PDB file of C-alpha atoms in Angstrom:
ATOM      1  CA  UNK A  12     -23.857   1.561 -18.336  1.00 54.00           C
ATOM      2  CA  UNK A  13     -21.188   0.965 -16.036  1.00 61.00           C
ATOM      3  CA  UNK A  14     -19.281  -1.493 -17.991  1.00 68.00           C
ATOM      4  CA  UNK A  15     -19.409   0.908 -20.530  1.00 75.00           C
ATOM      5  CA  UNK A  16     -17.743   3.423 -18.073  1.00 79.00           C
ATOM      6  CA  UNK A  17     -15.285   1.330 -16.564  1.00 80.00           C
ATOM      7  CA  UNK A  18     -14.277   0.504 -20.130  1.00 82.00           C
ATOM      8  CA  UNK A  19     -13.540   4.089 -20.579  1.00 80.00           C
ATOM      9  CA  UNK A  20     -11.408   4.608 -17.433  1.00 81.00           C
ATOM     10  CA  UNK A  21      -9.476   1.995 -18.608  1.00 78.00           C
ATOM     11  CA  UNK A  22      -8.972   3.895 -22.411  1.00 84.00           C
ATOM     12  CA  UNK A  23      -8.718   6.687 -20.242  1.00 87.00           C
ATOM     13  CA  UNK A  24      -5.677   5.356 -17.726  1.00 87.00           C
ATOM     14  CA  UNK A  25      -3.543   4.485 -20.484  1.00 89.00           C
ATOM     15  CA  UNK A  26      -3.266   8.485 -21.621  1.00 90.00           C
ATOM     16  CA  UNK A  27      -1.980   9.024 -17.629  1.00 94.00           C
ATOM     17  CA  UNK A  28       1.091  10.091 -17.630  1.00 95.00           C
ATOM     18  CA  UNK A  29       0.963   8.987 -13.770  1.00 97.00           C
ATOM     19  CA  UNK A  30      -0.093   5.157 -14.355  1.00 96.00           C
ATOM     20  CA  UNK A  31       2.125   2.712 -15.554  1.00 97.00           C
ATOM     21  CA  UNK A  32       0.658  -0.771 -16.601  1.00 96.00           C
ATOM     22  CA  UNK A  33       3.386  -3.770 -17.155  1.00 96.00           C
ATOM     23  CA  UNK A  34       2.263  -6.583 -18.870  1.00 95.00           C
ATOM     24  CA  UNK A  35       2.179 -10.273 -17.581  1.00 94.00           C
ATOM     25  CA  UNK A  36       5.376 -10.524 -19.838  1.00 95.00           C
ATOM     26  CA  UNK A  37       7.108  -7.399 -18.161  1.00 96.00           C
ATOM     27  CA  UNK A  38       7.402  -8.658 -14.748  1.00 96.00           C
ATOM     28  CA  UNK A  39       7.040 -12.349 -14.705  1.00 93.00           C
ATOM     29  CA  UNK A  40      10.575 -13.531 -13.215  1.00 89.00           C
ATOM     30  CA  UNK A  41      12.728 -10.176 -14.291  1.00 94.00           C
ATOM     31  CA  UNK A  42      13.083  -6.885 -13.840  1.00 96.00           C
ATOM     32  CA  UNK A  43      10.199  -4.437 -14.977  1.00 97.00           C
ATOM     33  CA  UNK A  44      11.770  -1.414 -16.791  1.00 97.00           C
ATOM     34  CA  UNK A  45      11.120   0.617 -14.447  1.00 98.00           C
ATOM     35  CA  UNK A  46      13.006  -1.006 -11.079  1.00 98.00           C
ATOM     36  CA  UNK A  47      15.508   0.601  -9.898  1.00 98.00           C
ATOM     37  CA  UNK A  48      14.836   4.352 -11.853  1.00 98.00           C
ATOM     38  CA  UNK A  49      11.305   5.277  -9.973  1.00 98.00           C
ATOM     39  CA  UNK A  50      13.037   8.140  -8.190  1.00 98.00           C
ATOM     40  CA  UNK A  51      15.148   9.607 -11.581  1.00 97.00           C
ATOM     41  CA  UNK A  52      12.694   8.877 -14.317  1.00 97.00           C
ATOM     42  CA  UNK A  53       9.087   9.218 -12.928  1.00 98.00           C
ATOM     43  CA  UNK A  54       9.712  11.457 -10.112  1.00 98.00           C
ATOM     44  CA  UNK A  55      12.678  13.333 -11.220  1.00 97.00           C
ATOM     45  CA  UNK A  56      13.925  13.766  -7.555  1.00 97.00           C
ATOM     46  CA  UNK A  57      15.737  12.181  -4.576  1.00 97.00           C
ATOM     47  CA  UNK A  58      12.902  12.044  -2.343  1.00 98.00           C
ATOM     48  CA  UNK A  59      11.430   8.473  -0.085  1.00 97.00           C
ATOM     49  CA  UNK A  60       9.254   6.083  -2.006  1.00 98.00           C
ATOM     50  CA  UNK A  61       6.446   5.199  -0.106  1.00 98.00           C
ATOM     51  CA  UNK A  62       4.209   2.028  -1.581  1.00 98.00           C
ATOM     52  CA  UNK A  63       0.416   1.956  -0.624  1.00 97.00           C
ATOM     53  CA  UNK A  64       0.203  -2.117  -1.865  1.00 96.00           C
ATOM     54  CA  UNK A  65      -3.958  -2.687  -2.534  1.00 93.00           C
ATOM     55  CA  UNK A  66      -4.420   0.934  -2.825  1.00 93.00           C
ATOM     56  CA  UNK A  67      -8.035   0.695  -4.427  1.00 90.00           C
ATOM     57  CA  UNK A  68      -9.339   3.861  -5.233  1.00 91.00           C
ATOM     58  CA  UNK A  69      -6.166   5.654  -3.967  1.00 92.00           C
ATOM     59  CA  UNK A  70      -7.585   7.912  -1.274  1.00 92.00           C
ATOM     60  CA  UNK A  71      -4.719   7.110   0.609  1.00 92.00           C
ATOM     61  CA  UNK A  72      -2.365   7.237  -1.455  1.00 96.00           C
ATOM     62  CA  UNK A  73      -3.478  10.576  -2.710  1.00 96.00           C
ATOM     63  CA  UNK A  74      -4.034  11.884   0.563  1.00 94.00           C
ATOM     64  CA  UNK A  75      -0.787  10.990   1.611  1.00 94.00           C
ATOM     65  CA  UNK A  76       0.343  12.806  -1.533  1.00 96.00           C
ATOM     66  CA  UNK A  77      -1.324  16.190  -0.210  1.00 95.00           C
ATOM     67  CA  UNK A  78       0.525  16.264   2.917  1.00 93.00           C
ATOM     68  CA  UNK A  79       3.562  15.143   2.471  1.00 94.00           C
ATOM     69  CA  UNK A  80       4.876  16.993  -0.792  1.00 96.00           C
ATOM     70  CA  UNK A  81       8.424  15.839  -0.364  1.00 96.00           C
ATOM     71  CA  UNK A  82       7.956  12.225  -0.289  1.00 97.00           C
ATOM     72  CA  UNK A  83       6.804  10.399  -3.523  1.00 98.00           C
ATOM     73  CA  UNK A  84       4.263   7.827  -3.204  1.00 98.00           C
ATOM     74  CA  UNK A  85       2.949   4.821  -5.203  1.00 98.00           C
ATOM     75  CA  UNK A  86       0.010   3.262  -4.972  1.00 97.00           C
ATOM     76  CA  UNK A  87      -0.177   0.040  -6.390  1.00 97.00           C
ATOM     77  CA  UNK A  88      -3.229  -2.702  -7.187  1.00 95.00           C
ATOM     78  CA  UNK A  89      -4.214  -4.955 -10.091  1.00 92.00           C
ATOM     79  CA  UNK A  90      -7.903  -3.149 -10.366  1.00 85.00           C
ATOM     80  CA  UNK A  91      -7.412  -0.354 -12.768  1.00 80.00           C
ATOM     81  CA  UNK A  92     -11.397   0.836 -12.674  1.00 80.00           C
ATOM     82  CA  UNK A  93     -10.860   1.631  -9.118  1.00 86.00           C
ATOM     83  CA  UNK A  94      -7.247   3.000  -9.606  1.00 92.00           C
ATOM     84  CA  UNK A  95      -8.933   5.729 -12.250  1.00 93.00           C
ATOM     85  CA  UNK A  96     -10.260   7.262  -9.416  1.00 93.00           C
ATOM     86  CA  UNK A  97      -6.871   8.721  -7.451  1.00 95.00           C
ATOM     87  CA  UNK A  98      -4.655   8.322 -10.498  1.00 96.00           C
ATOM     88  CA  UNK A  99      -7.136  11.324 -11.892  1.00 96.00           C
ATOM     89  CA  UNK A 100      -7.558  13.411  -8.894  1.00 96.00           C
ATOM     90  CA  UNK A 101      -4.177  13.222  -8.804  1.00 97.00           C
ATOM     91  CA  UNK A 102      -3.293  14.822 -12.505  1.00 97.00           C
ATOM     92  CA  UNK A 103      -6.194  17.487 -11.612  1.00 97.00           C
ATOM     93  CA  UNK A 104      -4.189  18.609  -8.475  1.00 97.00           C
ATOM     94  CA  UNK A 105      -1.028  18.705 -10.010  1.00 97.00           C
ATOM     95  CA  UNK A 106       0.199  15.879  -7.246  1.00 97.00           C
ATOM     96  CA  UNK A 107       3.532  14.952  -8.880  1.00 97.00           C
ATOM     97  CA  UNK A 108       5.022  13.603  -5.948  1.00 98.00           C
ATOM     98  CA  UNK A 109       1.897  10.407  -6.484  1.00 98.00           C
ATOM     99  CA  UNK A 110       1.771   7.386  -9.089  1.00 98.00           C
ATOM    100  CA  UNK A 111       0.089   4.589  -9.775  1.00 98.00           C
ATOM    101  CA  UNK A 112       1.148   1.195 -10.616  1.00 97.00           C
ATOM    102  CA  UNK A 113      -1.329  -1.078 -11.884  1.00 96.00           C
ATOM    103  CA  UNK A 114      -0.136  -5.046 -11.361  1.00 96.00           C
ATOM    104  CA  UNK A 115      -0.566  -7.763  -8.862  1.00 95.00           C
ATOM    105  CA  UNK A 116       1.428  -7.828  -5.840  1.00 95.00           C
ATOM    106  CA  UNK A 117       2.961 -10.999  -5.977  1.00 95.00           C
ATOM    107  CA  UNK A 118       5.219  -9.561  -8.977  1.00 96.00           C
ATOM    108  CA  UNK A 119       5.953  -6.243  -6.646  1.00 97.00           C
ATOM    109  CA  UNK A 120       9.819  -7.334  -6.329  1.00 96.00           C
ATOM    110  CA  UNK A 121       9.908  -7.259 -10.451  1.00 97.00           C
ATOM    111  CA  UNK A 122       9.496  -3.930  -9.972  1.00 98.00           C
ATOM    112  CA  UNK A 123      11.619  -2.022  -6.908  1.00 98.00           C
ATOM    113  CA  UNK A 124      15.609  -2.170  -6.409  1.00 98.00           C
ATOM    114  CA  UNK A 125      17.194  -3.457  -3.219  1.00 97.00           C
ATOM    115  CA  UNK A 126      16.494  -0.434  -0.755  1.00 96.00           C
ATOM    116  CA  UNK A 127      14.585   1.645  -3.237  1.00 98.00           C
ATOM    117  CA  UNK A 128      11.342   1.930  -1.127  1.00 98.00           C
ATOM    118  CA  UNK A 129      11.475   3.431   2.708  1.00 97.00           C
ATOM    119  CA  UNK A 130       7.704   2.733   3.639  1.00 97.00           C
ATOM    120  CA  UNK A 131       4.975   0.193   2.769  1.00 97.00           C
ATOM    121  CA  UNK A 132       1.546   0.962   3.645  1.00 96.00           C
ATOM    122  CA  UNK A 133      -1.442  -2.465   3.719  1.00 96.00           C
ATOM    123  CA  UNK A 134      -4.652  -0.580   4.188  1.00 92.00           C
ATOM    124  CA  UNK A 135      -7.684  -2.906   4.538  1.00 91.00           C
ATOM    125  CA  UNK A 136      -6.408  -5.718   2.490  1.00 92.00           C
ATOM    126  CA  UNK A 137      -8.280  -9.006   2.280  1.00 92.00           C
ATOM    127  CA  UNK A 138      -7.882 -10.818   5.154  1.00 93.00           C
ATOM    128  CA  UNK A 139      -7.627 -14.336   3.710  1.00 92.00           C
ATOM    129  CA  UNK A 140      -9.162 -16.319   6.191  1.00 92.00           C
ATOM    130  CA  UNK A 141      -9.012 -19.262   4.867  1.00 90.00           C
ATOM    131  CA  UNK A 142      -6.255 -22.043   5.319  1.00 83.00           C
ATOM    132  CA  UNK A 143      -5.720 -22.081   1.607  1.00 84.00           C
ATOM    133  CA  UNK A 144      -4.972 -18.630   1.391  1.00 83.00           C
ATOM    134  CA  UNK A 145      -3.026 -18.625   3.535  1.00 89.00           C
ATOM    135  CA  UNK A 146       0.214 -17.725   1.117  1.00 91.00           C
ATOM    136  CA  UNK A 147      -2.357 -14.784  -0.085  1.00 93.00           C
ATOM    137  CA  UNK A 148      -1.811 -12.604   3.073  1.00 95.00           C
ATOM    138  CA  UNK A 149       0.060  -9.515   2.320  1.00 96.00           C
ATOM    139  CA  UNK A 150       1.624  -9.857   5.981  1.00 96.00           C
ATOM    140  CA  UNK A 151       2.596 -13.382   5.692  1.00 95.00           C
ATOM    141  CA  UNK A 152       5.813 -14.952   5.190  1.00 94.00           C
ATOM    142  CA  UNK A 153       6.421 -15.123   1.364  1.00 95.00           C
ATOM    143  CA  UNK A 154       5.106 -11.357   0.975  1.00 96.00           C
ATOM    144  CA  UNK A 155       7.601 -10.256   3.712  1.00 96.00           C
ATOM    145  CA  UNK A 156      10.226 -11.994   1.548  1.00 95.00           C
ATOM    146  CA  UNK A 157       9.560 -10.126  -0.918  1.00 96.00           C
ATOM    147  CA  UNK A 158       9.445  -6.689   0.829  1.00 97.00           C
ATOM    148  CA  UNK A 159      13.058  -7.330   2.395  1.00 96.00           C
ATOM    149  CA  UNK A 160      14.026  -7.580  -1.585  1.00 95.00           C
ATOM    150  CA  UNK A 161      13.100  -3.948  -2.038  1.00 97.00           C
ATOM    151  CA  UNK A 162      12.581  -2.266   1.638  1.00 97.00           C
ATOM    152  CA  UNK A 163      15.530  -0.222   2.942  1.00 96.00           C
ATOM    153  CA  UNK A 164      17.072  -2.291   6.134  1.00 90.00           C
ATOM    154  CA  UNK A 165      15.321   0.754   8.798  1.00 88.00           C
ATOM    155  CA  UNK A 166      12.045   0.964   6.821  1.00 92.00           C
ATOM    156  CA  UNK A 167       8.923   0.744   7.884  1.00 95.00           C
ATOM    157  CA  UNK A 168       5.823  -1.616   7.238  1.00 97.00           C
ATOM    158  CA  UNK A 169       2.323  -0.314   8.529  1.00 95.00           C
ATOM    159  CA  UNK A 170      -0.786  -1.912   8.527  1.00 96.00           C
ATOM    160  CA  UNK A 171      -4.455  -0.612   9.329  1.00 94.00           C
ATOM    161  CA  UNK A 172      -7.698  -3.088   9.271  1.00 94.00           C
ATOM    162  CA  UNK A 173     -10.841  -3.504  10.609  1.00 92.00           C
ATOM    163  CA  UNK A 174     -10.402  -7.492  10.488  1.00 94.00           C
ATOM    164  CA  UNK A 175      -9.771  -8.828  14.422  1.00 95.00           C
ATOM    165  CA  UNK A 176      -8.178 -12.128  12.294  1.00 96.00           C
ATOM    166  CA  UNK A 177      -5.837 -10.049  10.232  1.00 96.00           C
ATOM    167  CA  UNK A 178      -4.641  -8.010  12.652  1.00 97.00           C
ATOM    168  CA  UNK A 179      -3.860 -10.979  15.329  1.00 97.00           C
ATOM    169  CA  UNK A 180      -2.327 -12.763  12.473  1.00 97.00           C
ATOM    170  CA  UNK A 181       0.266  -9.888  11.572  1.00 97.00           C
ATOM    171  CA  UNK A 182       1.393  -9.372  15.261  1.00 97.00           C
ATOM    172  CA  UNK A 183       1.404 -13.206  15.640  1.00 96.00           C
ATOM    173  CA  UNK A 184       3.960 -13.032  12.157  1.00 96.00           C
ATOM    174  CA  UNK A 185       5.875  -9.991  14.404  1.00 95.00           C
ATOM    175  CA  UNK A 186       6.449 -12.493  16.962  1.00 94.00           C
ATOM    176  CA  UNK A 187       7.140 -15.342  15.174  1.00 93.00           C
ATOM    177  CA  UNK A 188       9.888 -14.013  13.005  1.00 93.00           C
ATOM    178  CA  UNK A 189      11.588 -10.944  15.637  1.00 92.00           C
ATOM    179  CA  UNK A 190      10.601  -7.768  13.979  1.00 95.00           C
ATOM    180  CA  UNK A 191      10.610  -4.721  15.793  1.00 95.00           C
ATOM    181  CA  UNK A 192       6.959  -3.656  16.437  1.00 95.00           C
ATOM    182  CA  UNK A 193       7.474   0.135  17.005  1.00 92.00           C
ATOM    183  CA  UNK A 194       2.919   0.788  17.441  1.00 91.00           C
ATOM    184  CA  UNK A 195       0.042  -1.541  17.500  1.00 92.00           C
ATOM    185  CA  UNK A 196      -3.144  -1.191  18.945  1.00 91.00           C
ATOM    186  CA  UNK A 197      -6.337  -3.068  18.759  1.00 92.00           C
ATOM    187  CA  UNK A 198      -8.424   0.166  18.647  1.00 89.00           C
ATOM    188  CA  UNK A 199      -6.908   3.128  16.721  1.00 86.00           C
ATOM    189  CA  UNK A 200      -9.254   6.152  17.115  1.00 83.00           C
ATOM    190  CA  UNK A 201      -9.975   5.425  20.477  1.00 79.00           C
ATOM    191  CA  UNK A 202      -6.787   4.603  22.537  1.00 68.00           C
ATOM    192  CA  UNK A 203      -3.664   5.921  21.046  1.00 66.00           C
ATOM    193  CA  UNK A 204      -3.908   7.819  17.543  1.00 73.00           C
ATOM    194  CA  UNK A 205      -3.065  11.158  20.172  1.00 74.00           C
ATOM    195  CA  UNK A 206      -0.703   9.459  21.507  1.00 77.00           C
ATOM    196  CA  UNK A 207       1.290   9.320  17.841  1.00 77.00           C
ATOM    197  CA  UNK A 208       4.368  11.532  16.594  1.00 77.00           C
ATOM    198  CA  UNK A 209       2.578  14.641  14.020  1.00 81.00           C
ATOM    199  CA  UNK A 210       3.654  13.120  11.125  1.00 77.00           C
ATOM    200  CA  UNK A 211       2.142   9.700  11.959  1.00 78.00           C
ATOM    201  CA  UNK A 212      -1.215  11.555  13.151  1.00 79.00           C
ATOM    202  CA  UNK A 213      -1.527  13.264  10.015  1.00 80.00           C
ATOM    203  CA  UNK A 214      -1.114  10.329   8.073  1.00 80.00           C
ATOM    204  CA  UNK A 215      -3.594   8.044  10.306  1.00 78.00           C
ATOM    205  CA  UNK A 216      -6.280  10.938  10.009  1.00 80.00           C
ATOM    206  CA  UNK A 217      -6.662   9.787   6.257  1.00 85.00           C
ATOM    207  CA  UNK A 218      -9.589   7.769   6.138  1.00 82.00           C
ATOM    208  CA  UNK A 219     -11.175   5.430   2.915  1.00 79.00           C
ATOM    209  CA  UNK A 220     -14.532   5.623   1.740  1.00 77.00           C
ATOM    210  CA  UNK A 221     -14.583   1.777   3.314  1.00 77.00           C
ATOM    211  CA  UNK A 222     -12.760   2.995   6.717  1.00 84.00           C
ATOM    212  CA  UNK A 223     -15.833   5.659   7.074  1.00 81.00           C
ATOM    213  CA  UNK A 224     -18.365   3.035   6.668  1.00 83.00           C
ATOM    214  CA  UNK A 225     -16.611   0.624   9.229  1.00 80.00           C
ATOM    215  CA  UNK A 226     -16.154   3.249  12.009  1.00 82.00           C
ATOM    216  CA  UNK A 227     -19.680   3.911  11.604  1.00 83.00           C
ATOM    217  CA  UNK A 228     -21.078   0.901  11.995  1.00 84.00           C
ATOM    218  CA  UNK A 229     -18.980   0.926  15.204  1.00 81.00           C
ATOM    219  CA  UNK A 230     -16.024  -2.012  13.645  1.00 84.00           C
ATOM    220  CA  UNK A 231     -12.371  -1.167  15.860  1.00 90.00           C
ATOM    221  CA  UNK A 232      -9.865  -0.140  13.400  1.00 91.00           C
ATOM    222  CA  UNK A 233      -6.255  -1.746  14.108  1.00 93.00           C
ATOM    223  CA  UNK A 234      -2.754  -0.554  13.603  1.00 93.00           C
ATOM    224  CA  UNK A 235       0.710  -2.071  13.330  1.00 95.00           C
ATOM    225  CA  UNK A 236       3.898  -0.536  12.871  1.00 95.00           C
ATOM    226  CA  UNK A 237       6.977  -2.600  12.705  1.00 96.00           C
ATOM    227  CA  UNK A 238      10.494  -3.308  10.914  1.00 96.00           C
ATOM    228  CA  UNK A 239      11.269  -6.423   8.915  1.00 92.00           C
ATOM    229  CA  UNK A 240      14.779  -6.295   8.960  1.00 73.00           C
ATOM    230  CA  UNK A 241      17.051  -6.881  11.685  1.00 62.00           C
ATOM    231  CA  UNK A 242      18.928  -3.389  13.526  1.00 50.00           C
TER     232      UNK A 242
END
């Protein structure tokens, strides 16, 4: 029964006009159609781009979407049965300001111009822990590379986690390569989340299904806030 319904969202998705779905073909080494014309042909406006990179179900990127109407966001992973979720909440809300862009990461500078995105949001990714995967970590050096591609020179990379290892890793990469950490704390909700300009409050009040279950069981959530590029 639940293949059969994933199969569905997946028929389903491809009548979204708020999903787009490049093929292998579309974004291997050169420019997906799209790059470069996110603002003038799918959000017909001027607004920031902000990227939600392993966005799951979308809960964050939709609920970023709610309160923040004049700032477009994209939320972007390569599992489309979990992507159904926002992608529709988001059509049934009339949330025009939200898409969804179903491919894998490593192809993400296919499909954003140089300075075309202002924010980039990692919430809960895999932490990798292995040696081997190392080159898998979103906050690592070849992902970073890519970002710089696309990531307007005073924008803004955030990360939240529950992962100890993930976390230390990131603000070890911070260190490591100079960029400017502008927040990061080892326990969110209870040292500095009051502490945090409005804007940045509202958006750390989002929570994922997963986030619920980890504070719950009592896991430290961690945030990081820096700049890649140099002032």
């Amino acid at each position: 029964m639940a293949g059969k319904r994933k199969l569905e969202h997946f028929a389903e998705m491809k009548t979204f006009p708020n999903v787009f779905e490049p093929t292998l073909e579309e974004v291997f080494r050169k420019p997906y159609s799209l790059k470069g014309k996110w603002r003038k042909e799918v959000f017909k406006n001027d607004n920031p781009i902000v990227l939600e990179l392993g966005c799951g179900k979308g809960e964050y990127t939709v609920g970023m979407g709610r309160k923040f109407p004049n700032k477009n966001f994209i939320g972007i992973d390569i599992k489309g049965a979990r992507m159904w979720r926002g992608a529709k909440t988001s059509l049934d809300e009339d949330l025009n300001n939200i898409a969804f862009l179903r491919t894998r990461i490593e192809f993400i500078e296919s499909c954003f111009a140089a300075n075309e995105v202002d924010e980039i949001w990692i919430t809960f990714p895999d932490p990798q822990k292995k040696d081997r995967r190392e080159k898998k970590r979103l906050t690592g050096p070849l992902f970073i590379d890519r970002y710089k591609q696309f990531l307007k020179k005073d924008g803004i990379v955030h990360l939240k986690t529950d992962s100890d290892f993930f976390y230390e890793f990131s603000v070890e990469q911070t260190e490591l390569f100079n960029f400017q950490v502008l927040e990061s704390t080892a326990d969110l909700y209870n040292e500095k989340i009051e502490d945090f300009d409005n804007d940045t409050q509202e958006i750390l009040s989002i929570k994922t299904h997963y986030e619920g279950i980890f504070t719950e069981k009592g896991h430290k959530i961690h945030y990081l806030k820096f700049k890649i590029h140099e002032a």
